[in-house]
mmCIF file of C-alpha atoms in Angstrom:
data_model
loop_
_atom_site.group_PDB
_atom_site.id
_atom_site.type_symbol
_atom_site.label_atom_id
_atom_site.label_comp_id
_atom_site.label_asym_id
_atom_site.label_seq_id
_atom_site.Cartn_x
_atom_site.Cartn_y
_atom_site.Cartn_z
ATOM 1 C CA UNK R 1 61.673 137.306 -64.763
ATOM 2 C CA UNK R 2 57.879 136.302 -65.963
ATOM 3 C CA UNK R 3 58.520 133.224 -63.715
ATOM 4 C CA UNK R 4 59.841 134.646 -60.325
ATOM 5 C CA UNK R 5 56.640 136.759 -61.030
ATOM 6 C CA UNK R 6 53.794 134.314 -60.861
ATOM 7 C CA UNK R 7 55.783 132.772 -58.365
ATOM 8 C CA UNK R 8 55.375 135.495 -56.025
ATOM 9 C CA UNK R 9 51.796 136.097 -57.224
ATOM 10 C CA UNK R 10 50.897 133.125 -56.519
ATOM 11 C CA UNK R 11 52.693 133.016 -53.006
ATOM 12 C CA UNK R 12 50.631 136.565 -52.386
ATOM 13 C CA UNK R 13 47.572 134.642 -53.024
ATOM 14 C CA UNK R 14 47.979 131.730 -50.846
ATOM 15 C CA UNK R 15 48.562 133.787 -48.098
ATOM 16 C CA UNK R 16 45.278 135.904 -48.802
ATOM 17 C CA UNK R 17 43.572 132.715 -48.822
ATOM 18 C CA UNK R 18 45.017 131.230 -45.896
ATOM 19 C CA UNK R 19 44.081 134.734 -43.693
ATOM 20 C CA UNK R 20 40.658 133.850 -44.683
ATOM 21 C CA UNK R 21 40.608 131.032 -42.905
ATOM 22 C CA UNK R 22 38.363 130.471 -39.898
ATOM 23 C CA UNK R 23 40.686 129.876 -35.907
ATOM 24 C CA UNK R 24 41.752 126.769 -35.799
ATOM 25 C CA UNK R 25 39.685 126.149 -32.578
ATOM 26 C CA UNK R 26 36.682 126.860 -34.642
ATOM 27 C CA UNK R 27 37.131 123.153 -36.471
ATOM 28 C CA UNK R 28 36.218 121.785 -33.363
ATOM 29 C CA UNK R 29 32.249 123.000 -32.804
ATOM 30 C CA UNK R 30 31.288 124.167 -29.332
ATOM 31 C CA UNK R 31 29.124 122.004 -27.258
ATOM 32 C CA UNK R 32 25.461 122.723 -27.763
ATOM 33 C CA UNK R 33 23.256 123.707 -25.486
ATOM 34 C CA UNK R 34 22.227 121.734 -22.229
ATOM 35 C CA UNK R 35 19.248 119.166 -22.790
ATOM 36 C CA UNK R 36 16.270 120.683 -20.845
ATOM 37 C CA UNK R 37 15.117 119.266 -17.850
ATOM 38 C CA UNK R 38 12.124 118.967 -16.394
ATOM 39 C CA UNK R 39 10.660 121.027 -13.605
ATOM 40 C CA UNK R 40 8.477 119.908 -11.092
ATOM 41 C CA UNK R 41 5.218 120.479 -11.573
ATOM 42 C CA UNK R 42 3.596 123.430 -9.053
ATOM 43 C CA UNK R 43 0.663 120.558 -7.998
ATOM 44 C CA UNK R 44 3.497 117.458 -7.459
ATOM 45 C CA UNK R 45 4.599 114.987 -9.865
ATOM 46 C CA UNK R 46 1.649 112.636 -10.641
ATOM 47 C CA UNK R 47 3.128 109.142 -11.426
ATOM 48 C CA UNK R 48 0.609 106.538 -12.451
ATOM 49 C CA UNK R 49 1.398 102.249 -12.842
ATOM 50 C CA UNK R 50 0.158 101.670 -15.934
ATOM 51 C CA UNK R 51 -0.260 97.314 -14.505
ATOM 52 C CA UNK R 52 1.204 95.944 -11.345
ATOM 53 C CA UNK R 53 4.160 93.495 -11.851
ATOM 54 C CA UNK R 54 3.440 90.069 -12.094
ATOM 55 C CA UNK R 55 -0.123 91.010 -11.227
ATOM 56 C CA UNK R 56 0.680 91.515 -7.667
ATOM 57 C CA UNK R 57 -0.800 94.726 -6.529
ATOM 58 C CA UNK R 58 -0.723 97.278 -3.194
ATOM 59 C CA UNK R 59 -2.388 99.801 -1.978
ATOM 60 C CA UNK R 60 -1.992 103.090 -3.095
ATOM 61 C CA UNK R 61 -3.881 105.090 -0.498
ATOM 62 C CA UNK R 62 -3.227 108.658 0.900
ATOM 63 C CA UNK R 63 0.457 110.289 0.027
ATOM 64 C CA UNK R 64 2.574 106.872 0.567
ATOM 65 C CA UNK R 65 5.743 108.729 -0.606
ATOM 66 C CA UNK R 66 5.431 111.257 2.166
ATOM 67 C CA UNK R 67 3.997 109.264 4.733
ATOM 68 C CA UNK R 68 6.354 105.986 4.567
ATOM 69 C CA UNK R 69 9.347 107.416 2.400
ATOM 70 C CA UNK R 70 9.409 111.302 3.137
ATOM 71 C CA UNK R 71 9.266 111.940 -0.292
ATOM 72 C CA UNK R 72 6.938 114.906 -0.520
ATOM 73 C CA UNK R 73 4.780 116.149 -3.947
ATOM 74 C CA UNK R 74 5.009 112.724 -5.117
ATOM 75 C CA UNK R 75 1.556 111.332 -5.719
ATOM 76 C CA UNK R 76 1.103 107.601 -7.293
ATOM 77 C CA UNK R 77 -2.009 106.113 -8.353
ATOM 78 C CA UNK R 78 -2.769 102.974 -10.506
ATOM 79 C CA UNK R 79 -5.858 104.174 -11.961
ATOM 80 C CA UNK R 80 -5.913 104.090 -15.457
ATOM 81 C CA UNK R 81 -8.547 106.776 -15.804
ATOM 82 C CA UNK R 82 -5.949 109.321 -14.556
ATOM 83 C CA UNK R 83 -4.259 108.739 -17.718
ATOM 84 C CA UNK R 84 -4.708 111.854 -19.188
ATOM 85 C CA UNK R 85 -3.735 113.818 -16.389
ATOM 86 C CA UNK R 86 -0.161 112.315 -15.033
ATOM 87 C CA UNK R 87 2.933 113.329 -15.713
ATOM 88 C CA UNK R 88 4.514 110.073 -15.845
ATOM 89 C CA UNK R 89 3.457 106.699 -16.979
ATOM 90 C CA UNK R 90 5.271 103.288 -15.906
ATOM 91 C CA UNK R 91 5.152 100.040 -17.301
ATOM 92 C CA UNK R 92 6.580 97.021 -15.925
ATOM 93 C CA UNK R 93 7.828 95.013 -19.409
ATOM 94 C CA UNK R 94 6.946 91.622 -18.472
ATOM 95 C CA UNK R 95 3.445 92.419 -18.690
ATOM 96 C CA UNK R 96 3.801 94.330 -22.471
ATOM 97 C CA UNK R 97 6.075 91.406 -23.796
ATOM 98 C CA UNK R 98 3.353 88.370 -22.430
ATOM 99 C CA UNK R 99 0.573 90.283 -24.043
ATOM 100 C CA UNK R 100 -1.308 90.533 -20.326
ATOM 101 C CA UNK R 101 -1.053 94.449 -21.347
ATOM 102 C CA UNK R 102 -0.915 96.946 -24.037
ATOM 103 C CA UNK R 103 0.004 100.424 -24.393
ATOM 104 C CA UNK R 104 -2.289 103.327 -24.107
ATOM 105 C CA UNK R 105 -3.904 104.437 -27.666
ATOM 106 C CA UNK R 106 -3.440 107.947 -26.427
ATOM 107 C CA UNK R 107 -0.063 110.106 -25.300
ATOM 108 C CA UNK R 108 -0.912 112.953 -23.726
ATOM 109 C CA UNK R 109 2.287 115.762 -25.365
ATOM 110 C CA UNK R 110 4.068 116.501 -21.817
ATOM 111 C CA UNK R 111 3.691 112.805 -20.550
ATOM 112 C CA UNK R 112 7.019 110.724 -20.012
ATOM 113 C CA UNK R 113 6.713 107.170 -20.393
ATOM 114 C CA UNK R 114 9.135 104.709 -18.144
ATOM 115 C CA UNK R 115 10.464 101.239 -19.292
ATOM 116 C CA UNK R 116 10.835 99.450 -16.148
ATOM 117 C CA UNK R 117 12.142 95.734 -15.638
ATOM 118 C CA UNK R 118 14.462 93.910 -12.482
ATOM 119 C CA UNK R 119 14.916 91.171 -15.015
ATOM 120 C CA UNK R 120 18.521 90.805 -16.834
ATOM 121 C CA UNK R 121 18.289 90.713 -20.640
ATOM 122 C CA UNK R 122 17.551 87.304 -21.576
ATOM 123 C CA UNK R 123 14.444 87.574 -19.648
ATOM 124 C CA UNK R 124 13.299 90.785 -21.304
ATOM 125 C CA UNK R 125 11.810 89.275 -24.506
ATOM 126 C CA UNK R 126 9.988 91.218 -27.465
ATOM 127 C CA UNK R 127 11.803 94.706 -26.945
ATOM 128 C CA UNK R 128 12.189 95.441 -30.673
ATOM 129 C CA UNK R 129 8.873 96.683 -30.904
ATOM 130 C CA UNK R 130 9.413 98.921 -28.340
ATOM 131 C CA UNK R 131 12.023 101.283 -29.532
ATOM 132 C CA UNK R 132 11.382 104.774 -29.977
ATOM 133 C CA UNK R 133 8.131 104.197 -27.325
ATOM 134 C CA UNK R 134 9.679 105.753 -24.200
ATOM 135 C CA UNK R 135 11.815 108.188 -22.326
ATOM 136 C CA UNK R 136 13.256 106.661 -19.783
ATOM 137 C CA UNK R 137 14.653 103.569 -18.632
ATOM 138 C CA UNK R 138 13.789 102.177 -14.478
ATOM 139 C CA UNK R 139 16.404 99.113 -13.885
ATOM 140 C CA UNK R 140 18.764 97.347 -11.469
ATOM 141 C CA UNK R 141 21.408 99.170 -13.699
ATOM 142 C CA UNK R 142 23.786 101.758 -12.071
ATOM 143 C CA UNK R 143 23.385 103.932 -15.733
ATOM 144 C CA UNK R 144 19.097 103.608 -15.734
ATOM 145 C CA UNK R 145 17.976 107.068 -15.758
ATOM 146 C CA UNK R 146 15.942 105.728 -12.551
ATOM 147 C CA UNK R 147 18.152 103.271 -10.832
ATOM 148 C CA UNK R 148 16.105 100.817 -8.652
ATOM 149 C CA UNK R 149 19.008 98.484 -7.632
ATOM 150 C CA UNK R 150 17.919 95.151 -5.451
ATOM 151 C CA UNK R 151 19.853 96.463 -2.525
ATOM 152 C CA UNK R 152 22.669 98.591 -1.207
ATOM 153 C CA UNK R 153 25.293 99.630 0.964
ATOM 154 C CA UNK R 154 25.377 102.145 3.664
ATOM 155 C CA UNK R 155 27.384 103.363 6.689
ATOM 156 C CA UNK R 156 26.362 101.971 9.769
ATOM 157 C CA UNK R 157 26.310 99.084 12.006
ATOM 158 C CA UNK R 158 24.839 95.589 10.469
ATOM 159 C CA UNK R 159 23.102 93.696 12.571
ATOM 160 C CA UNK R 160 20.900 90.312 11.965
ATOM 161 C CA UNK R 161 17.637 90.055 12.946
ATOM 162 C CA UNK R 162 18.671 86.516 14.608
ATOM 163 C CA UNK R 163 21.610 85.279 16.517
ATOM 164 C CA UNK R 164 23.579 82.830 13.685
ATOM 165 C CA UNK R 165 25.040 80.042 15.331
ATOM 166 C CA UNK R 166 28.870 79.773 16.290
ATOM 167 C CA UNK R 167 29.028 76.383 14.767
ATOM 168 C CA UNK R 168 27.474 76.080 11.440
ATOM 169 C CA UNK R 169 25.936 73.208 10.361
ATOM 170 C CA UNK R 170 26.508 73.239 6.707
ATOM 171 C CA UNK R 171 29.946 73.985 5.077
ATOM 172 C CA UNK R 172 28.134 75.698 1.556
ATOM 173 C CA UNK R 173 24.318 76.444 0.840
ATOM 174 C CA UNK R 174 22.830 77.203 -2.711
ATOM 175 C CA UNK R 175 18.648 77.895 -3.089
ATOM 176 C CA UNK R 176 17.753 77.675 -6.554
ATOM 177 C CA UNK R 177 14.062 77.029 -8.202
ATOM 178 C CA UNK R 178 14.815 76.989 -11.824
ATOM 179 C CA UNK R 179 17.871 75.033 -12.593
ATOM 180 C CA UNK R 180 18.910 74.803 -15.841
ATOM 181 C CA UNK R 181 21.874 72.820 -17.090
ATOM 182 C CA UNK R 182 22.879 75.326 -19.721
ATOM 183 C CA UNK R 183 23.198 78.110 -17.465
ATOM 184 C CA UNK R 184 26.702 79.050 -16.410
ATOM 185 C CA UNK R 185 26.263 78.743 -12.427
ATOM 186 C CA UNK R 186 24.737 75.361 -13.261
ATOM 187 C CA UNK R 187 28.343 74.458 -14.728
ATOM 188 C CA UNK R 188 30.053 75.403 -11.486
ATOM 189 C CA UNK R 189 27.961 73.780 -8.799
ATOM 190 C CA UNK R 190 28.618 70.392 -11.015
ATOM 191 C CA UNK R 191 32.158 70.604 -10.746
ATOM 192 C CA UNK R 192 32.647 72.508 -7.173
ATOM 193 C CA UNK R 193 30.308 70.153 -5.594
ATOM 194 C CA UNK R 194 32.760 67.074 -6.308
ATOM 195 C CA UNK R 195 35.362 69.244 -3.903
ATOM 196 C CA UNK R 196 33.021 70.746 -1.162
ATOM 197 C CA UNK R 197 29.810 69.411 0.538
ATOM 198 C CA UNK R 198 26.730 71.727 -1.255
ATOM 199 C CA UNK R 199 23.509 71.651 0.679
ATOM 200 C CA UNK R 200 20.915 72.454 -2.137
ATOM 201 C CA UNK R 201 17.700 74.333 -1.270
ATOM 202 C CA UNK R 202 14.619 75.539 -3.453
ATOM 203 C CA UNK R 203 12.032 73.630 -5.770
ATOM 204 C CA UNK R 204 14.623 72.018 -8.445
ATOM 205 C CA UNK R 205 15.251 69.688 -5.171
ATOM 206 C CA UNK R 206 11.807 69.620 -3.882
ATOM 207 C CA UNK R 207 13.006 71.115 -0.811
ATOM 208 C CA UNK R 208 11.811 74.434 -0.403
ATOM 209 C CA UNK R 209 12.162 76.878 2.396
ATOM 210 C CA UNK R 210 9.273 78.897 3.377
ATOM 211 C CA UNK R 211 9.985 82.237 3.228
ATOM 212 C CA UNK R 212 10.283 82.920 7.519
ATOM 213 C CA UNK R 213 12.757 79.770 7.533
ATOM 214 C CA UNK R 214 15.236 81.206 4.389
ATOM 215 C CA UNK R 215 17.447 83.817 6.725
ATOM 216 C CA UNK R 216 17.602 81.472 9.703
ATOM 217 C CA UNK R 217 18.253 78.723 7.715
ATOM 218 C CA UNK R 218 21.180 80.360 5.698
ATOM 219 C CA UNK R 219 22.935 81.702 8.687
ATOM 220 C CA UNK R 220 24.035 77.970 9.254
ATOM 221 C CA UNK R 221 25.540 78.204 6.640
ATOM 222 C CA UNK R 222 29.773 79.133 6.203
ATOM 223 C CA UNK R 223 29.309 79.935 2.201
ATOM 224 C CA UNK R 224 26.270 80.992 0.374
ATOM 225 C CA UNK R 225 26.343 80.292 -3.295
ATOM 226 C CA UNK R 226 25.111 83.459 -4.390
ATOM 227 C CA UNK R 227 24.851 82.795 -8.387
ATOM 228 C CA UNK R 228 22.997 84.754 -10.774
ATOM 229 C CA UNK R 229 21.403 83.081 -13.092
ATOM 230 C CA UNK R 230 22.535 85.648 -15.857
ATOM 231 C CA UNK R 231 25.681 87.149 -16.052
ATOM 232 C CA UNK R 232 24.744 90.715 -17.342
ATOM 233 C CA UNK R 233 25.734 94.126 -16.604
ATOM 234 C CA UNK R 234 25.399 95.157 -13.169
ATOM 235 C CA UNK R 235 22.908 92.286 -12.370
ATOM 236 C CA UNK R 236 23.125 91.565 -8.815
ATOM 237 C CA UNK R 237 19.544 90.570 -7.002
ATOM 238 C CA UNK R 238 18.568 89.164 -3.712
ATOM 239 C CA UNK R 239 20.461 86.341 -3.959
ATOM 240 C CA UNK R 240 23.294 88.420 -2.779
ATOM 241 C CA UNK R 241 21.228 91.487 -0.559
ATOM 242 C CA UNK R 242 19.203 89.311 1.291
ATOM 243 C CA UNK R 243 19.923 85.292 1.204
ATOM 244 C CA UNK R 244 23.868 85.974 1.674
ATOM 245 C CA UNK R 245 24.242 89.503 3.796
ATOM 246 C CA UNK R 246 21.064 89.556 5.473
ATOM 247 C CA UNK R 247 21.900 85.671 6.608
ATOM 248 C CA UNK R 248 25.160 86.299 7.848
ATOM 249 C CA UNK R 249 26.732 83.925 5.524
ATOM 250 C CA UNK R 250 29.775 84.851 3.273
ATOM 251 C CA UNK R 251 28.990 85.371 -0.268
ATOM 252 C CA UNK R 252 30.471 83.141 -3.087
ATOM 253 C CA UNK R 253 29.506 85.205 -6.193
ATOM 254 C CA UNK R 254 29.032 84.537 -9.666
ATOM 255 C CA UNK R 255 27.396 87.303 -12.144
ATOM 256 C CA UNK R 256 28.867 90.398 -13.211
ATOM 257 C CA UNK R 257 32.467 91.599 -13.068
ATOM 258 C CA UNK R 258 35.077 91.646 -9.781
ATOM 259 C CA UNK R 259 34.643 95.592 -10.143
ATOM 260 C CA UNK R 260 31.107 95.612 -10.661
ATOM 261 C CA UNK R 261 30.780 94.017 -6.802
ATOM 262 C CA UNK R 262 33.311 96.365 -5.466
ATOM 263 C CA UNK R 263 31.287 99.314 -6.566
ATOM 264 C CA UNK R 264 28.389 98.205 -4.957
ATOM 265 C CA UNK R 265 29.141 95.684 -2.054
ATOM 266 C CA UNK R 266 30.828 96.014 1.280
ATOM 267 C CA UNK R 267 34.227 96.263 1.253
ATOM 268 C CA UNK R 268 36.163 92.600 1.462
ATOM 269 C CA UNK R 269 32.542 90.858 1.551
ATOM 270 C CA UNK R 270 32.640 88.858 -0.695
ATOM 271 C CA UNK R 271 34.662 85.509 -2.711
ATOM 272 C CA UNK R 272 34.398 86.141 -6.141
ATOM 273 C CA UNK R 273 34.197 82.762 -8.656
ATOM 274 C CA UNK R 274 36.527 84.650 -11.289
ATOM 275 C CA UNK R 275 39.364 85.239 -9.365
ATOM 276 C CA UNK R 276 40.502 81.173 -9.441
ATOM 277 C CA UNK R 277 41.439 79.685 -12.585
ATOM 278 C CA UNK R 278 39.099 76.673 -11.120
ATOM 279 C CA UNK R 279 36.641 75.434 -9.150
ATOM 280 C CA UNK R 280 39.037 73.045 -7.512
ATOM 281 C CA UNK R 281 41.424 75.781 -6.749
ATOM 282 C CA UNK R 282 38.077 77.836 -5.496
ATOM 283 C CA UNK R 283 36.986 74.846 -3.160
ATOM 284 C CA UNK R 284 40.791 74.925 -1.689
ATOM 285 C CA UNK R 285 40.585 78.638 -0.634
ATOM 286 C CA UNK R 286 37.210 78.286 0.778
ATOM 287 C CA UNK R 287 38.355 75.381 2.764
ATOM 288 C CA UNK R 288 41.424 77.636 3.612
ATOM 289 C CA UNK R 289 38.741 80.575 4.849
ATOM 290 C CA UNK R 290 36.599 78.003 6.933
ATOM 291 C CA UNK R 291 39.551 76.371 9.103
ATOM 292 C CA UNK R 292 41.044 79.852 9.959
ATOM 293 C CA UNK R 293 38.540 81.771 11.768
ATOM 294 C CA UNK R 294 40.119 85.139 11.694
ATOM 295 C CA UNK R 295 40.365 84.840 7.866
ATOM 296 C CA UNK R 296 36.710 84.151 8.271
ATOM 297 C CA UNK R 297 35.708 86.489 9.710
ATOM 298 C CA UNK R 298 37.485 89.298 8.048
ATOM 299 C CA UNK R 299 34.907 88.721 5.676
ATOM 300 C CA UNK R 300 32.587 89.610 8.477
ATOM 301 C CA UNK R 301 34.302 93.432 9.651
ATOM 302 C CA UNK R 302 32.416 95.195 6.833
ATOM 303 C CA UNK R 303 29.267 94.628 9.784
ATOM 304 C CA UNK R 304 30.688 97.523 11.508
ATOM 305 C CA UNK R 305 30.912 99.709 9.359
ATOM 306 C CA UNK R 306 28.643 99.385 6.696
ATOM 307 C CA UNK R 307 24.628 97.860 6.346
ATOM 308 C CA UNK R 308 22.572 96.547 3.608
ATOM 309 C CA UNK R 309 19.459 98.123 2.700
ATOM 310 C CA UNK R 310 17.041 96.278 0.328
ATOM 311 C CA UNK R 311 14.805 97.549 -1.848
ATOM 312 C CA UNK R 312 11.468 95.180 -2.169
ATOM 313 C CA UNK R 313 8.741 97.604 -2.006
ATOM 314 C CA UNK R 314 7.967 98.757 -5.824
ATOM 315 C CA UNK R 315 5.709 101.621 -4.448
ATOM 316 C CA UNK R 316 9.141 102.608 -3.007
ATOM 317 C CA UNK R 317 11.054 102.402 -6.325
ATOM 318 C CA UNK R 318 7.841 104.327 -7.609
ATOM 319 C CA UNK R 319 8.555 107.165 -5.114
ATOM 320 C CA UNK R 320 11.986 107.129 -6.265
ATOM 321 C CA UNK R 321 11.159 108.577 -9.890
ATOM 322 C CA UNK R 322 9.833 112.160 -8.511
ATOM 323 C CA UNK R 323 13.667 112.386 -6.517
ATOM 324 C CA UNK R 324 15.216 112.078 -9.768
ATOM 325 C CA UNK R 325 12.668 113.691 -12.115
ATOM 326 C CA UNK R 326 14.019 117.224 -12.296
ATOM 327 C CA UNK R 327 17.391 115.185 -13.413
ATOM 328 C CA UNK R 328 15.880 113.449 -16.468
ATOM 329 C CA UNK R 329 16.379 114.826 -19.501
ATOM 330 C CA UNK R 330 13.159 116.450 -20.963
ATOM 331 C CA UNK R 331 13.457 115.136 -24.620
ATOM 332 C CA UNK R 332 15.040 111.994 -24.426
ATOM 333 C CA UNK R 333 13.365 108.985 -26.374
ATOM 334 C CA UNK R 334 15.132 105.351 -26.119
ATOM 335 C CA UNK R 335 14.931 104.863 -29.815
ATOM 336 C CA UNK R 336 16.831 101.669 -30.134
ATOM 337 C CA UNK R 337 15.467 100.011 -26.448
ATOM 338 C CA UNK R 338 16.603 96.981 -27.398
ATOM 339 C CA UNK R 339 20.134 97.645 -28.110
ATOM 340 C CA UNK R 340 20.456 99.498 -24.299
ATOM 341 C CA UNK R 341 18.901 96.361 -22.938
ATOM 342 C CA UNK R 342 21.531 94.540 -24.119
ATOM 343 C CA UNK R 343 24.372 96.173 -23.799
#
């Protein structure tokens, strides 16, 4: 009797307890908040380049956002006496990691600093030191909180600023400057070349092109070789935007991933190295594509519907922060730099 007792006393008090007991969807916490993000200041967004890339320096005179790229309340200035006053700061990391230029001694509280580089990772040395300096990031990279990307597509009609030649005179083309054997694309010019004539431009041959000769040169050319020399997340640079689609030749790629080109490229533009299990299978296909011209040139159609637009200018990709400034998230610091850099 004592038993069946305590039993149900002690059923009674499980099922007090239980009652206490928060819902079950309150395990889960709500979201917090939204970050904040910025507003535009009343008097424009002042922007200010804290050293030219690579020392190489334009003018900054009058509104250039309005006037050339109708971006309006966007003011840029590389004069480092404005410091105090701008809203956002740039630096270009080349120039930080060589020592050419340091950081400010002084932050002024609202400032947001930028981290800004068109190089891929292995080129981006010394960024350790650099974590938990700034807020955002300003890179070829489609998840940069200001994506400056070498080029891109857009609807409308591509045409050539030169008439390319029905017959071409050179089967494949490559222009390369600084060859080195270790580097992956290095490994598959070596071994395609024994299958396909390769004409080799650029200063590793000693046979440059001057810069007015590159396009008209290239559009005489079936193939470009258009090989990054670093295969890193959404690296694609002119060797693509400009030497291949501005040339009229069709692009044989080598960098990031199949889908990273389809995100970003014409549609059906483009021979990607990673879909052949070799380079003499590759160099059979692309002799396939040249002796059928209407397989060809199917990797021509995307010229009526789509263009390339490049983007060369850096006061442009300047201009470009104050579109997506009242985006960015107010608070954000990049406290492990490095670790985004290379990922």
């Amino acid at each position: 009797m004592i038993r069946s007792e305590v039993r149900i006393l002690c059923l009674l008090l499980l099922l007090s307890c239980l009652s206490l007991l928060p819902y079950p969807g309150l395990f889960n916490p709500k979201p917090g908040p939204p970050q904040p993000r910025l507003h535009a200041p009343q008097r424009g967004i002042h922007v200010l380049l804290w050293h030219w890339p690579f020392s190489r320096s334009y003018s900054l005179k009058g509104d250039k956002c309005l006037s050339v790229y109708s971006i309006s309340h966007c003011f840029l200035t590389d004069d480092a006496d404005a410091l105090p006053s701008v809203d956002v700061v740039v630096f270009h990391h080349q120039e930080l990691s060589s020592g050419a230029s340091a950081l400010p001694l002084h932050r002024s509280a609202w400032q947001r600093w930028v981290w800004m580089s068109l190089e891929p990772p292995v080129n981006n040395a010394n960024l350790r030191q650099l974590n938990g300096v700034f807020n955002w990031t300003m890179s070829y990279r489609r998840d940069a909180d200001i994506p400056i990307p070498y080029g891109k597509t857009v609807p409308g009609v591509h045409r050539l600023s030169f008439q390319t030649a029905t017959n071409r005179s050179y089967f494949a083309c490559w222009l390369v400057s600084k060859y080195k054997p270790s580097q992956a694309r290095a490994s598959v010019y070596q071994s395609l070349k024994k299958d396909i004539p390769i004409e080799v431009f650029g200063k590793w041959k000693k046979n440059p092109l001057p810069d007015h000769m590159l396009l008209p040169t290239i559009s005489n050319c079936l193939f470009y070789l258009a090989f990054e020399n670093s295969e890193a997340t959404d690296y694609i640079s002119e060797k693509l935007w400009r030497n291949a689609f501005q040339s009229g030749a069709v692009p044989v790629v080598l960098g990031p991933s199949r889908a990273t080109y389809e995100a970003v490229a014409p549609p059906h533009s483009f021979i990607h190295v990673s879909d052949f299990r070799s380079t003499a299978e590759l160099a059979t296909y692309l002799k396939h594509v040249a002796a059928d011209r209407q397989v060809y040139e199917g990797y021509l159609q995307w010229h009526h519907t789509h263009t390339i637009r490049t983007l060369t200018d850096w006061r442009e990709r300047l201009c470009h922060i104050c579109v997506r400034y009242p985006s960015l998230l107010a608070t954000k610091v990049y406290q492990d730099l490095e670790g985004w850099v290379h990922g």
